[in-house]
Amino acid sequence: MAACNTGTAKKELTTGTWQASLHRADGANIVFNFLVKDTAGKKVLYVLNATDKLLVDDVKVAGDSVFIKMPFFDSDFKARFTDGGSLEGQWTRHLADKDVSIPFTAKPNTAERFPKGAAPEQQVTGRWVTTFVDKEKDKTSTAIGEFKQMGDLVYGTFLTTTGDYRFLDGSMDGDTLRLSTFDGSHAYLFKAVVKKDSIVNGRFFAGIGDHVEDWSAVKNDTAKLPDERTIATMKPGQSKLDFTFPDMNGNKVSINDDRFKNKAVVITLMGSWCPNCMDETGFLSEWYKKNKDRGVEIIGLAYERTPDFEKSQKALTGFLNRFNVQYPVLITGVTPADPEKGEKTLPQLTAIKGFPTTIFIDKKGNVKEVHTGFSGPGTGDHYEQFKADFERLITQLLES
C-alpha cells in the first residue's frame, strides 16, 4: 500500500454502493459490498450482507486518504484514492498481542457482489447437513446450512452448536455456489459445486491468513442440531452460581448482591470479539430496556482476548456504547482461549463450550437452563423462534 498523504486536496467518497475485496495471498479474494451515504453533513457507510446493514459512522477523509474504523472487533481500514476514484489500502485487525493486515480494494458504483455468471443450473434452497474438514488440524466439524435462492441470488447461513455464521450473501453461477460475508470480524468466502441433493468440492476461506477448509453437504430438510441445553450444564449437585468480578468501572459485583435477589436473572457469557455475542447483546439490550421493571436482571460476563483489565475495558467500551447497554457487564480477566476458563470463572458448570452461553436463573437463585450458542437475525425463522422461547422462559422464571 502506498503511504497515506494528508497534504493534497481533499477528495470525497462517492455515494452509492461499492464492491470491496480483501486480497488473500492464495488468490481467494473475500468480496463484500458497502453503501456510502451523506448523513447530517458527514459520510457514513453501511456494510451490506444479505438483509443486514451494519452502520459504520467513524469515516474520515484527509487529502487522498480514507480512514474507516469498524464499530466492533477492533479493526480498521486505511486506504487512498486511486486516479479512477477507487480505493486501495489495507484492512487491519488489532489482536491482543499483534496486528494483522490484508490488502483491500474497493470500487464505487458497483452493486454486484460477484460478477454476473451463467444462468443457475441448480436450486440450493433448503437445509443441508454440512461437514467441514480442516486438514491442517486434522479436524472435522458439522453444521447445518440453510439457504434461500431467488434467481441467481443466494442468502443463508450455517448453524452450529455454538452459534451461526451470520449473514452469508452470494449467487449461483451455473452449478457453482459462491457466498461471502464481512462484518469486521468474520471475513469468509465459500465456494462449492451444487448437485441435485448434494454439495461437493467445497472450499471455505477464512480471514486474513491462509486458513482454508474443505466442505461438503447433503440435503436434509429435517436435520436438527443437538439441543442447545445439553451442551453445557450445571455439575451434579450444583444448582446456584457464585461469582464476583469487577464491572466496567472496577467496582466488584456479585451474583449474591441484593440487586439480584428475588429476581429472574439472565447471565450471558460474551466478548467484544464475538460476532454472535454482538447479535445477542443487541437483542438483550433492547429487551432489558423494555422489561427490566418486570423483576428481571441481566449480567454480562466478558471473556476478552487479554487478561489485562484496562485493555479489556477499552475493547468493551465501544461495543457496549453502540448498543447503549444498561445492565452490568463484568470483566472476568480470563480469555476465551484459556482451557480452564470454566473452572476459573464458573466452576459450577460442566464447561464453557462456546460464546455466547446464556444462563437462566429463577427468583430463588437456582439455575434452570444453560443455552450454548445463539441463533441471530441471520438465521431467519430460528431467530424468531429464539425470541418466542426467550420470552416464554422468562415468564416461567418470574412465575416460579
mmCIF file of C-alpha atoms in Angstrom:
data_model
loop_
_atom_site.group_PDB
_atom_site.id
_atom_site.type_symbol
_atom_site.label_atom_id
_atom_site.label_comp_id
_atom_site.label_asym_id
_atom_site.label_seq_id
_atom_site.Cartn_x
_atom_site.Cartn_y
_atom_site.Cartn_z
ATOM 1 C CA MET A 1 0.000 0.000 0.000
ATOM 2 C CA ALA A 2 1.241 3.462 -0.820
ATOM 3 C CA ALA A 3 1.775 5.780 2.130
ATOM 4 C CA CYS A 4 -1.221 7.867 3.072
ATOM 5 C CA ASN A 5 -0.792 11.509 2.153
ATOM 6 C CA THR A 6 -2.792 14.152 4.007
ATOM 7 C CA GLY A 7 -1.259 17.128 2.236
ATOM 8 C CA THR A 8 -3.207 17.027 -1.022
ATOM 9 C CA ALA A 9 -6.626 18.407 -1.802
ATOM 10 C CA LYS A 10 -9.427 16.611 -0.042
ATOM 11 C CA LYS A 11 -11.374 14.088 -2.071
ATOM 12 C CA GLU A 12 -14.814 12.675 -1.342
ATOM 13 C CA LEU A 13 -16.179 9.162 -1.096
ATOM 14 C CA THR A 14 -18.685 8.605 -3.881
ATOM 15 C CA THR A 15 -22.168 7.993 -2.502
ATOM 16 C CA GLY A 16 -23.825 4.761 -3.563
ATOM 17 C CA THR A 17 -22.903 1.082 -3.448
ATOM 18 C CA TRP A 18 -19.299 -0.098 -3.596
ATOM 19 C CA GLN A 19 -17.805 -3.518 -4.233
ATOM 20 C CA ALA A 20 -14.890 -4.323 -1.900
ATOM 21 C CA SER A 21 -12.319 -7.110 -1.841
ATOM 22 C CA LEU A 22 -9.906 -8.427 0.757
ATOM 23 C CA HIS A 23 -6.989 -9.864 -1.213
ATOM 24 C CA ARG A 24 -5.697 -13.080 0.334
ATOM 25 C CA ALA A 25 -2.260 -14.340 -0.646
ATOM 26 C CA ASP A 26 -3.822 -17.520 -2.074
ATOM 27 C CA GLY A 27 -5.961 -15.506 -4.510
ATOM 28 C CA ALA A 28 -9.255 -16.302 -2.759
ATOM 29 C CA ASN A 29 -10.491 -12.732 -2.530
ATOM 30 C CA ILE A 30 -13.216 -12.156 0.058
ATOM 31 C CA VAL A 31 -15.734 -9.798 -1.513
ATOM 32 C CA PHE A 32 -18.462 -7.717 0.092
ATOM 33 C CA ASN A 33 -20.442 -4.553 -0.549
ATOM 34 C CA PHE A 34 -20.901 -1.317 1.328
ATOM 35 C CA LEU A 35 -23.199 1.640 0.844
ATOM 36 C CA VAL A 36 -21.900 5.214 1.278
ATOM 37 C CA LYS A 37 -24.425 7.868 2.306
ATOM 38 C CA ASP A 38 -24.419 11.510 3.357
ATOM 39 C CA THR A 39 -25.918 11.841 6.836
ATOM 40 C CA ALA A 40 -26.068 15.062 8.842
ATOM 41 C CA GLY A 41 -23.294 16.596 6.776
ATOM 42 C CA LYS A 42 -20.891 13.664 7.069
ATOM 43 C CA LYS A 43 -20.178 10.452 5.246
ATOM 44 C CA VAL A 44 -21.233 7.159 6.797
ATOM 45 C CA LEU A 45 -21.274 3.725 5.299
ATOM 46 C CA TYR A 46 -23.240 0.525 5.760
ATOM 47 C CA VAL A 47 -21.591 -2.853 5.284
ATOM 48 C CA LEU A 48 -24.096 -4.979 3.360
ATOM 49 C CA ASN A 49 -24.546 -8.717 3.879
ATOM 50 C CA ALA A 50 -27.864 -10.107 2.634
ATOM 51 C CA THR A 51 -30.533 -8.213 4.626
ATOM 52 C CA ASP A 52 -28.080 -6.863 7.215
ATOM 53 C CA LYS A 53 -26.849 -3.264 7.129
ATOM 54 C CA LEU A 54 -24.034 -2.630 9.616
ATOM 55 C CA LEU A 55 -23.638 1.108 10.281
ATOM 56 C CA VAL A 56 -20.057 2.390 10.245
ATOM 57 C CA ASP A 57 -20.036 6.056 11.289
ATOM 58 C CA ASP A 58 -16.332 6.615 12.005
ATOM 59 C CA VAL A 59 -15.246 7.577 8.484
ATOM 60 C CA LYS A 60 -12.589 10.224 7.853
ATOM 61 C CA VAL A 61 -11.254 11.596 4.566
ATOM 62 C CA ALA A 62 -7.983 13.542 4.643
ATOM 63 C CA GLY A 63 -6.397 14.569 1.378
ATOM 64 C CA ASP A 64 -6.250 11.463 -0.782
ATOM 65 C CA SER A 65 -6.578 9.143 2.232
ATOM 66 C CA VAL A 66 -9.547 7.416 3.847
ATOM 67 C CA PHE A 67 -9.699 6.067 7.393
ATOM 68 C CA ILE A 68 -12.573 3.776 8.354
ATOM 69 C CA LYS A 69 -12.864 2.371 11.870
ATOM 70 C CA MET A 70 -15.233 -0.579 12.274
ATOM 71 C CA PRO A 71 -17.664 -0.234 15.188
ATOM 72 C CA PHE A 72 -16.826 -3.664 16.612
ATOM 73 C CA PHE A 73 -13.935 -6.123 16.860
ATOM 74 C CA ASP A 74 -11.143 -3.508 16.867
ATOM 75 C CA SER A 75 -10.409 -3.392 13.153
ATOM 76 C CA ASP A 76 -10.000 -0.605 10.606
ATOM 77 C CA PHE A 77 -9.282 0.315 7.007
ATOM 78 C CA LYS A 78 -6.599 2.715 5.832
ATOM 79 C CA ALA A 79 -6.713 3.429 2.108
ATOM 80 C CA ARG A 80 -6.040 6.025 -0.553
ATOM 81 C CA PHE A 81 -7.959 7.122 -3.608
ATOM 82 C CA THR A 82 -6.705 5.944 -6.973
ATOM 83 C CA ASP A 83 -6.919 8.161 -10.041
ATOM 84 C CA GLY A 84 -10.187 6.472 -11.007
ATOM 85 C CA GLY A 85 -11.850 7.141 -7.652
ATOM 86 C CA SER A 86 -11.468 3.633 -6.294
ATOM 87 C CA LEU A 87 -9.773 2.783 -3.002
ATOM 88 C CA GLU A 88 -6.720 0.698 -2.269
ATOM 89 C CA GLY A 89 -5.144 0.071 1.092
ATOM 90 C CA GLN A 90 -5.255 -2.357 3.971
ATOM 91 C CA TRP A 91 -7.687 -3.808 6.470
ATOM 92 C CA THR A 92 -6.072 -4.342 9.884
ATOM 93 C CA ARG A 93 -7.271 -6.324 12.875
ATOM 94 C CA HIS A 94 -5.806 -5.305 16.228
ATOM 95 C CA LEU A 95 -5.492 -8.513 18.207
ATOM 96 C CA ALA A 96 -4.440 -8.836 21.834
ATOM 97 C CA ASP A 97 -0.773 -9.464 21.046
ATOM 98 C CA LYS A 98 -0.300 -8.243 17.464
ATOM 99 C CA ASP A 99 -1.799 -6.513 14.425
ATOM 100 C CA VAL A 100 -2.600 -8.477 11.277
ATOM 101 C CA SER A 101 -3.398 -6.924 7.894
ATOM 102 C CA ILE A 102 -4.582 -7.806 4.402
ATOM 103 C CA PRO A 103 -4.654 -5.725 1.181
ATOM 104 C CA PHE A 104 -8.007 -4.111 0.427
ATOM 105 C CA THR A 105 -9.537 -2.531 -2.664
ATOM 106 C CA ALA A 106 -12.964 -1.088 -3.390
ATOM 107 C CA LYS A 107 -14.608 0.396 -6.458
ATOM 108 C CA PRO A 108 -17.646 2.711 -6.487
ATOM 109 C CA ASN A 109 -20.905 2.397 -8.389
ATOM 110 C CA THR A 110 -20.781 -1.410 -8.285
ATOM 111 C CA ALA A 111 -23.830 -3.035 -6.699
ATOM 112 C CA GLU A 112 -22.946 -6.583 -7.692
ATOM 113 C CA ARG A 113 -21.170 -8.792 -5.155
ATOM 114 C CA PHE A 114 -19.813 -11.376 -7.578
ATOM 115 C CA PRO A 115 -19.567 -10.877 -11.339
ATOM 116 C CA LYS A 116 -22.679 -11.990 -13.176
ATOM 117 C CA GLY A 117 -22.194 -15.590 -14.278
ATOM 118 C CA ALA A 118 -24.062 -18.284 -16.163
ATOM 119 C CA ALA A 119 -27.736 -18.932 -15.554
ATOM 120 C CA PRO A 120 -28.310 -21.092 -12.451
ATOM 121 C CA GLU A 121 -28.345 -24.807 -13.195
ATOM 122 C CA GLN A 122 -29.213 -25.887 -9.651
ATOM 123 C CA GLN A 123 -31.506 -24.853 -6.793
ATOM 124 C CA VAL A 124 -29.849 -24.616 -3.362
ATOM 125 C CA THR A 125 -32.846 -23.535 -1.276
ATOM 126 C CA GLY A 126 -33.256 -25.763 1.778
ATOM 127 C CA ARG A 127 -31.388 -27.329 4.691
ATOM 128 C CA TRP A 128 -28.070 -29.090 4.226
ATOM 129 C CA VAL A 129 -26.131 -31.290 6.662
ATOM 130 C CA THR A 130 -22.621 -29.920 6.210
ATOM 131 C CA THR A 131 -19.192 -31.331 7.012
ATOM 132 C CA PHE A 132 -16.120 -29.092 7.284
ATOM 133 C CA VAL A 133 -12.662 -30.688 7.142
ATOM 134 C CA ASP A 134 -9.620 -28.795 8.406
ATOM 135 C CA LYS A 135 -6.773 -30.878 7.017
ATOM 136 C CA GLU A 136 -4.090 -28.790 8.691
ATOM 137 C CA LYS A 137 -5.505 -29.520 12.151
ATOM 138 C CA ASP A 138 -6.882 -32.958 11.203
ATOM 139 C CA LYS A 139 -10.258 -31.773 12.486
ATOM 140 C CA THR A 140 -13.809 -32.367 11.260
ATOM 141 C CA SER A 141 -16.851 -30.333 12.299
ATOM 142 C CA THR A 142 -20.507 -30.337 11.330
ATOM 143 C CA ALA A 143 -23.098 -27.656 10.713
ATOM 144 C CA ILE A 144 -26.464 -27.184 9.085
ATOM 145 C CA GLY A 145 -26.513 -24.916 6.059
ATOM 146 C CA GLU A 146 -29.731 -23.034 5.393
ATOM 147 C CA PHE A 147 -30.036 -21.243 2.072
ATOM 148 C CA LYS A 148 -32.657 -19.382 0.090
ATOM 149 C CA GLN A 149 -32.207 -18.866 -3.637
ATOM 150 C CA MET A 150 -34.024 -16.231 -5.702
ATOM 151 C CA GLY A 151 -32.987 -16.451 -9.335
ATOM 152 C CA ASP A 152 -29.198 -16.403 -9.186
ATOM 153 C CA LEU A 153 -29.055 -14.686 -5.767
ATOM 154 C CA VAL A 154 -28.466 -16.773 -2.642
ATOM 155 C CA TYR A 155 -28.750 -15.785 1.021
ATOM 156 C CA GLY A 156 -28.203 -18.025 4.011
ATOM 157 C CA THR A 157 -26.062 -19.085 6.932
ATOM 158 C CA PHE A 158 -24.558 -22.097 8.666
ATOM 159 C CA LEU A 159 -25.974 -23.122 12.038
ATOM 160 C CA THR A 160 -23.647 -24.754 14.579
ATOM 161 C CA THR A 161 -23.906 -25.777 18.210
ATOM 162 C CA THR A 162 -22.034 -22.622 19.225
ATOM 163 C CA GLY A 163 -23.809 -20.084 17.018
ATOM 164 C CA ASP A 164 -24.288 -19.171 13.380
ATOM 165 C CA TYR A 165 -22.123 -17.727 10.589
ATOM 166 C CA ARG A 166 -24.376 -14.652 10.450
ATOM 167 C CA PHE A 167 -25.451 -13.227 7.066
ATOM 168 C CA LEU A 168 -23.979 -15.002 4.033
ATOM 169 C CA ASP A 169 -24.596 -13.351 0.677
ATOM 170 C CA GLY A 170 -23.857 -14.675 -2.791
ATOM 171 C CA SER A 171 -25.014 -16.250 -6.013
ATOM 172 C CA MET A 172 -25.252 -19.300 -8.235
ATOM 173 C CA ASP A 173 -23.080 -19.282 -11.350
ATOM 174 C CA GLY A 174 -24.201 -22.315 -13.367
ATOM 175 C CA ASP A 175 -23.711 -25.108 -10.829
ATOM 176 C CA THR A 176 -21.233 -23.129 -8.696
ATOM 177 C CA LEU A 177 -22.277 -21.616 -5.372
ATOM 178 C CA ARG A 178 -20.423 -18.550 -4.093
ATOM 179 C CA LEU A 179 -21.081 -16.969 -0.693
ATOM 180 C CA SER A 180 -19.219 -14.390 1.369
ATOM 181 C CA THR A 181 -19.592 -12.194 4.411
ATOM 182 C CA PHE A 182 -17.698 -9.430 6.191
ATOM 183 C CA ASP A 183 -18.567 -7.686 9.461
ATOM 184 C CA GLY A 184 -15.231 -6.548 10.856
ATOM 185 C CA SER A 185 -14.505 -9.949 12.394
ATOM 186 C CA HIS A 186 -15.923 -12.586 10.089
ATOM 187 C CA ALA A 187 -14.270 -12.441 6.661
ATOM 188 C CA TYR A 188 -15.435 -15.579 4.873
ATOM 189 C CA LEU A 189 -15.653 -16.923 1.340
ATOM 190 C CA PHE A 190 -17.382 -20.189 0.419
ATOM 191 C CA LYS A 191 -17.249 -21.897 -2.970
ATOM 192 C CA ALA A 192 -18.721 -25.258 -3.993
ATOM 193 C CA VAL A 193 -20.452 -27.208 -6.736
ATOM 194 C CA VAL A 194 -24.145 -27.947 -6.239
ATOM 195 C CA LYS A 195 -25.673 -31.167 -7.469
ATOM 196 C CA LYS A 196 -29.320 -32.138 -7.021
ATOM 197 C CA ASP A 197 -29.162 -33.289 -3.395
ATOM 198 C CA SER A 198 -25.504 -32.749 -2.564
ATOM 199 C CA ILE A 199 -22.852 -30.048 -2.447
ATOM 200 C CA VAL A 200 -19.330 -31.143 -3.371
ATOM 201 C CA ASN A 201 -15.815 -29.785 -3.927
ATOM 202 C CA GLY A 202 -16.426 -27.076 -1.349
ATOM 203 C CA ARG A 203 -13.713 -24.699 -0.197
ATOM 204 C CA PHE A 204 -14.061 -22.383 2.804
ATOM 205 C CA PHE A 205 -11.604 -19.478 3.032
ATOM 206 C CA ALA A 206 -11.494 -17.703 6.393
ATOM 207 C CA GLY A 207 -9.833 -14.497 7.429
ATOM 208 C CA ILE A 208 -6.646 -12.628 6.772
ATOM 209 C CA GLY A 209 -4.223 -15.563 6.689
ATOM 210 C CA ASP A 210 -4.204 -18.722 4.635
ATOM 211 C CA HIS A 211 -6.813 -20.728 6.532
ATOM 212 C CA VAL A 212 -8.891 -22.937 4.256
ATOM 213 C CA GLU A 213 -11.156 -25.921 4.833
ATOM 214 C CA ASP A 214 -12.880 -28.420 2.567
ATOM 215 C CA TRP A 215 -16.629 -28.779 2.884
ATOM 216 C CA SER A 216 -19.475 -30.835 1.502
ATOM 217 C CA ALA A 217 -23.167 -31.173 2.267
ATOM 218 C CA VAL A 218 -26.178 -33.416 1.814
ATOM 219 C CA LYS A 219 -29.695 -32.045 1.578
ATOM 220 C CA ASN A 220 -31.888 -32.923 4.543
ATOM 221 C CA ASP A 221 -34.837 -30.674 5.281
ATOM 222 C CA THR A 222 -35.469 -32.352 8.663
ATOM 223 C CA ALA A 223 -31.911 -32.013 10.008
ATOM 224 C CA LYS A 224 -31.532 -30.586 13.507
ATOM 225 C CA LEU A 225 -28.673 -29.575 15.763
ATOM 226 C CA PRO A 226 -28.203 -31.098 19.221
ATOM 227 C CA ASP A 227 -30.333 -29.480 21.937
ATOM 228 C CA GLU A 228 -28.534 -26.275 22.976
ATOM 229 C CA ARG A 229 -29.491 -27.010 26.609
ATOM 230 C CA THR A 230 -27.415 -30.208 26.740
ATOM 231 C CA ILE A 231 -24.013 -28.896 25.597
ATOM 232 C CA ALA A 232 -23.117 -27.233 28.913
ATOM 233 C CA THR A 233 -24.972 -27.956 32.143
ATOM 234 C CA MET A 234 -24.654 -27.499 35.873
ATOM 235 C CA LYS A 235 -22.497 -30.126 37.573
ATOM 236 C CA PRO A 236 -24.290 -32.805 39.603
ATOM 237 C CA GLY A 237 -25.269 -31.457 42.984
ATOM 238 C CA GLN A 238 -24.894 -27.828 41.882
ATOM 239 C CA SER A 239 -27.878 -25.513 41.426
ATOM 240 C CA LYS A 240 -26.526 -21.995 42.044
ATOM 241 C CA LEU A 241 -23.732 -19.848 40.657
ATOM 242 C CA ASP A 242 -21.288 -17.971 42.877
ATOM 243 C CA PHE A 243 -19.099 -15.293 41.313
ATOM 244 C CA THR A 244 -17.712 -11.805 41.869
ATOM 245 C CA PHE A 245 -15.995 -9.756 39.157
ATOM 246 C CA PRO A 246 -15.267 -6.049 38.541
ATOM 247 C CA ASP A 247 -17.652 -4.042 36.392
ATOM 248 C CA MET A 248 -16.546 -1.553 33.739
ATOM 249 C CA ASN A 249 -15.671 0.970 36.461
ATOM 250 C CA GLY A 250 -13.685 -1.519 38.508
ATOM 251 C CA ASN A 251 -16.401 -1.953 41.168
ATOM 252 C CA LYS A 252 -16.896 -5.526 42.395
ATOM 253 C CA VAL A 253 -20.282 -7.030 41.525
ATOM 254 C CA SER A 254 -21.531 -10.391 42.806
ATOM 255 C CA ILE A 255 -24.441 -12.575 41.791
ATOM 256 C CA ASN A 256 -25.215 -12.579 45.532
ATOM 257 C CA ASP A 257 -25.724 -8.787 45.691
ATOM 258 C CA ASP A 258 -29.117 -7.538 46.866
ATOM 259 C CA ARG A 259 -29.826 -6.151 43.390
ATOM 260 C CA PHE A 260 -30.279 -9.679 42.055
ATOM 261 C CA LYS A 261 -32.165 -11.282 44.941
ATOM 262 C CA ASN A 262 -35.767 -12.397 44.338
ATOM 263 C CA LYS A 263 -35.417 -11.613 40.649
ATOM 264 C CA ALA A 264 -35.117 -13.658 37.491
ATOM 265 C CA VAL A 265 -31.543 -13.253 36.234
ATOM 266 C CA VAL A 266 -30.056 -13.857 32.791
ATOM 267 C CA ILE A 267 -26.286 -14.340 32.647
ATOM 268 C CA THR A 268 -24.627 -14.001 29.241
ATOM 269 C CA LEU A 269 -21.055 -15.188 28.713
ATOM 270 C CA MET A 270 -19.743 -12.956 25.935
ATOM 271 C CA GLY A 271 -16.857 -10.996 24.466
ATOM 272 C CA SER A 272 -16.401 -7.892 22.333
ATOM 273 C CA TRP A 273 -14.525 -10.060 19.776
ATOM 274 C CA CYS A 274 -17.523 -12.335 19.165
ATOM 275 C CA PRO A 275 -19.968 -11.609 16.286
ATOM 276 C CA ASN A 276 -22.698 -13.853 17.721
ATOM 277 C CA CYS A 277 -22.277 -12.014 21.044
ATOM 278 C CA MET A 278 -22.819 -8.774 19.140
ATOM 279 C CA ASP A 279 -26.148 -10.078 17.863
ATOM 280 C CA GLU A 280 -27.208 -11.338 21.287
ATOM 281 C CA THR A 281 -26.139 -8.106 23.001
ATOM 282 C CA GLY A 282 -28.223 -6.113 20.534
ATOM 283 C CA PHE A 283 -31.255 -8.217 21.417
ATOM 284 C CA LEU A 284 -30.666 -8.293 25.183
ATOM 285 C CA SER A 285 -30.013 -4.566 25.446
ATOM 286 C CA GLU A 286 -33.278 -3.615 23.763
ATOM 287 C CA TRP A 287 -35.203 -6.291 25.649
ATOM 288 C CA TYR A 288 -33.830 -5.142 29.004
ATOM 289 C CA LYS A 289 -34.787 -1.511 28.450
ATOM 290 C CA LYS A 290 -38.381 -2.587 27.859
ATOM 291 C CA ASN A 291 -38.639 -5.314 30.511
ATOM 292 C CA LYS A 292 -36.356 -4.521 33.464
ATOM 293 C CA ASP A 293 -39.315 -3.327 35.556
ATOM 294 C CA ARG A 294 -40.779 -6.845 35.416
ATOM 295 C CA GLY A 295 -38.258 -8.031 38.003
ATOM 296 C CA VAL A 296 -35.585 -9.262 35.592
ATOM 297 C CA GLU A 297 -31.863 -8.527 35.666
ATOM 298 C CA ILE A 298 -29.158 -9.277 33.112
ATOM 299 C CA ILE A 299 -25.440 -9.641 33.802
ATOM 300 C CA GLY A 300 -22.792 -9.866 31.101
ATOM 301 C CA LEU A 301 -19.614 -11.791 31.902
ATOM 302 C CA ALA A 302 -16.929 -10.691 29.450
ATOM 303 C CA TYR A 303 -14.136 -13.004 28.362
ATOM 304 C CA GLU A 304 -11.804 -10.726 26.440
ATOM 305 C CA ARG A 305 -8.714 -11.604 24.406
ATOM 306 C CA THR A 306 -6.424 -10.291 27.145
ATOM 307 C CA PRO A 307 -6.444 -10.752 30.937
ATOM 308 C CA ASP A 308 -5.424 -7.091 31.316
ATOM 309 C CA PHE A 309 -8.334 -5.138 32.848
ATOM 310 C CA GLU A 310 -7.660 -1.798 31.153
ATOM 311 C CA LYS A 311 -7.229 -3.328 27.702
ATOM 312 C CA SER A 312 -10.417 -5.346 28.178
ATOM 313 C CA GLN A 313 -12.224 -2.233 29.377
ATOM 314 C CA LYS A 314 -11.132 -0.337 26.269
ATOM 315 C CA ALA A 315 -12.219 -3.140 23.936
ATOM 316 C CA LEU A 316 -15.637 -3.387 25.586
ATOM 317 C CA THR A 317 -16.410 0.332 25.819
ATOM 318 C CA GLY A 318 -17.288 0.959 22.171
ATOM 319 C CA PHE A 319 -19.108 -2.369 21.928
ATOM 320 C CA LEU A 320 -21.367 -1.572 24.886
ATOM 321 C CA ASN A 321 -21.880 2.082 23.934
ATOM 322 C CA ARG A 322 -23.035 1.082 20.456
ATOM 323 C CA PHE A 323 -25.933 -0.869 21.970
ATOM 324 C CA ASN A 324 -26.485 1.506 24.918
ATOM 325 C CA VAL A 325 -26.181 -1.444 27.298
ATOM 326 C CA GLN A 326 -27.731 -0.564 30.662
ATOM 327 C CA TYR A 327 -27.171 -3.822 32.540
ATOM 328 C CA PRO A 328 -23.834 -4.546 34.262
ATOM 329 C CA VAL A 329 -21.063 -6.140 32.239
ATOM 330 C CA LEU A 330 -18.293 -7.654 34.348
ATOM 331 C CA ILE A 331 -14.734 -8.306 33.228
ATOM 332 C CA THR A 332 -13.675 -11.830 34.194
ATOM 333 C CA GLY A 333 -9.973 -11.360 33.439
ATOM 334 C CA VAL A 334 -9.992 -14.758 31.712
ATOM 335 C CA THR A 335 -9.531 -15.190 27.967
ATOM 336 C CA PRO A 336 -11.767 -17.322 25.730
ATOM 337 C CA ALA A 337 -8.723 -19.364 24.707
ATOM 338 C CA ASP A 338 -7.946 -20.380 28.293
ATOM 339 C CA PRO A 339 -8.702 -24.125 28.557
ATOM 340 C CA GLU A 340 -9.547 -23.607 32.239
ATOM 341 C CA LYS A 341 -11.857 -20.643 31.699
ATOM 342 C CA GLY A 342 -14.841 -22.531 33.115
ATOM 343 C CA GLU A 343 -13.101 -23.678 36.285
ATOM 344 C CA LYS A 344 -11.621 -20.228 36.842
ATOM 345 C CA THR A 345 -14.880 -18.325 36.499
ATOM 346 C CA LEU A 346 -17.930 -20.586 36.856
ATOM 347 C CA PRO A 347 -16.761 -23.877 38.387
ATOM 348 C CA GLN A 348 -20.370 -24.938 38.932
ATOM 349 C CA LEU A 349 -20.706 -25.512 35.163
ATOM 350 C CA THR A 350 -19.520 -28.643 33.379
ATOM 351 C CA ALA A 351 -17.740 -26.480 30.795
ATOM 352 C CA ILE A 352 -17.967 -23.389 28.637
ATOM 353 C CA LYS A 353 -18.285 -24.754 25.112
ATOM 354 C CA GLY A 354 -18.924 -21.586 23.137
ATOM 355 C CA PHE A 355 -19.801 -17.898 23.136
ATOM 356 C CA PRO A 356 -22.307 -16.665 23.838
ATOM 357 C CA THR A 357 -23.543 -19.036 26.534
ATOM 358 C CA THR A 358 -26.684 -17.874 28.318
ATOM 359 C CA ILE A 359 -27.721 -18.976 31.804
ATOM 360 C CA PHE A 360 -31.268 -18.554 33.127
ATOM 361 C CA ILE A 361 -31.768 -18.246 36.901
ATOM 362 C CA ASP A 362 -35.074 -18.232 38.779
ATOM 363 C CA LYS A 363 -36.079 -15.916 41.628
ATOM 364 C CA LYS A 364 -34.681 -18.359 44.208
ATOM 365 C CA GLY A 365 -31.254 -18.228 42.603
ATOM 366 C CA ASN A 366 -31.445 -21.671 41.018
ATOM 367 C CA VAL A 367 -30.104 -22.219 37.509
ATOM 368 C CA LYS A 368 -32.954 -23.559 35.393
ATOM 369 C CA GLU A 369 -31.354 -23.755 31.932
ATOM 370 C CA VAL A 370 -27.993 -23.200 30.229
ATOM 371 C CA HIS A 371 -28.078 -22.416 26.493
ATOM 372 C CA THR A 372 -24.915 -22.682 24.384
ATOM 373 C CA GLY A 373 -24.750 -20.558 21.225
ATOM 374 C CA PHE A 374 -27.168 -18.073 19.754
ATOM 375 C CA SER A 375 -29.371 -18.097 16.664
ATOM 376 C CA GLY A 376 -29.088 -14.499 15.498
ATOM 377 C CA PRO A 377 -31.051 -12.459 12.955
ATOM 378 C CA GLY A 378 -29.125 -14.069 10.101
ATOM 379 C CA THR A 379 -30.931 -17.349 10.849
ATOM 380 C CA GLY A 380 -34.400 -16.014 9.973
ATOM 381 C CA ASP A 381 -37.112 -18.239 11.454
ATOM 382 C CA HIS A 382 -34.704 -19.609 14.064
ATOM 383 C CA TYR A 383 -34.196 -16.099 15.415
ATOM 384 C CA GLU A 384 -37.942 -15.554 15.629
ATOM 385 C CA GLN A 385 -38.298 -18.867 17.458
ATOM 386 C CA PHE A 386 -35.494 -17.875 19.831
ATOM 387 C CA LYS A 387 -37.286 -14.653 20.753
ATOM 388 C CA ALA A 388 -40.521 -16.516 21.448
ATOM 389 C CA ASP A 389 -38.711 -19.158 23.529
ATOM 390 C CA PHE A 390 -36.800 -16.471 25.444
ATOM 391 C CA GLU A 391 -39.987 -14.661 26.400
ATOM 392 C CA ARG A 392 -41.678 -17.906 27.399
ATOM 393 C CA LEU A 393 -38.735 -18.923 29.601
ATOM 394 C CA ILE A 394 -38.568 -15.511 31.305
ATOM 395 C CA THR A 395 -42.276 -15.760 32.119
ATOM 396 C CA GLN A 396 -41.689 -19.188 33.658
ATOM 397 C CA LEU A 397 -38.811 -17.851 35.777
ATOM 398 C CA LEU A 398 -40.929 -14.978 37.048
ATOM 399 C CA GLU A 399 -43.795 -17.318 37.946
ATOM 400 C CA SER A 400 -41.625 -19.870 39.738
#
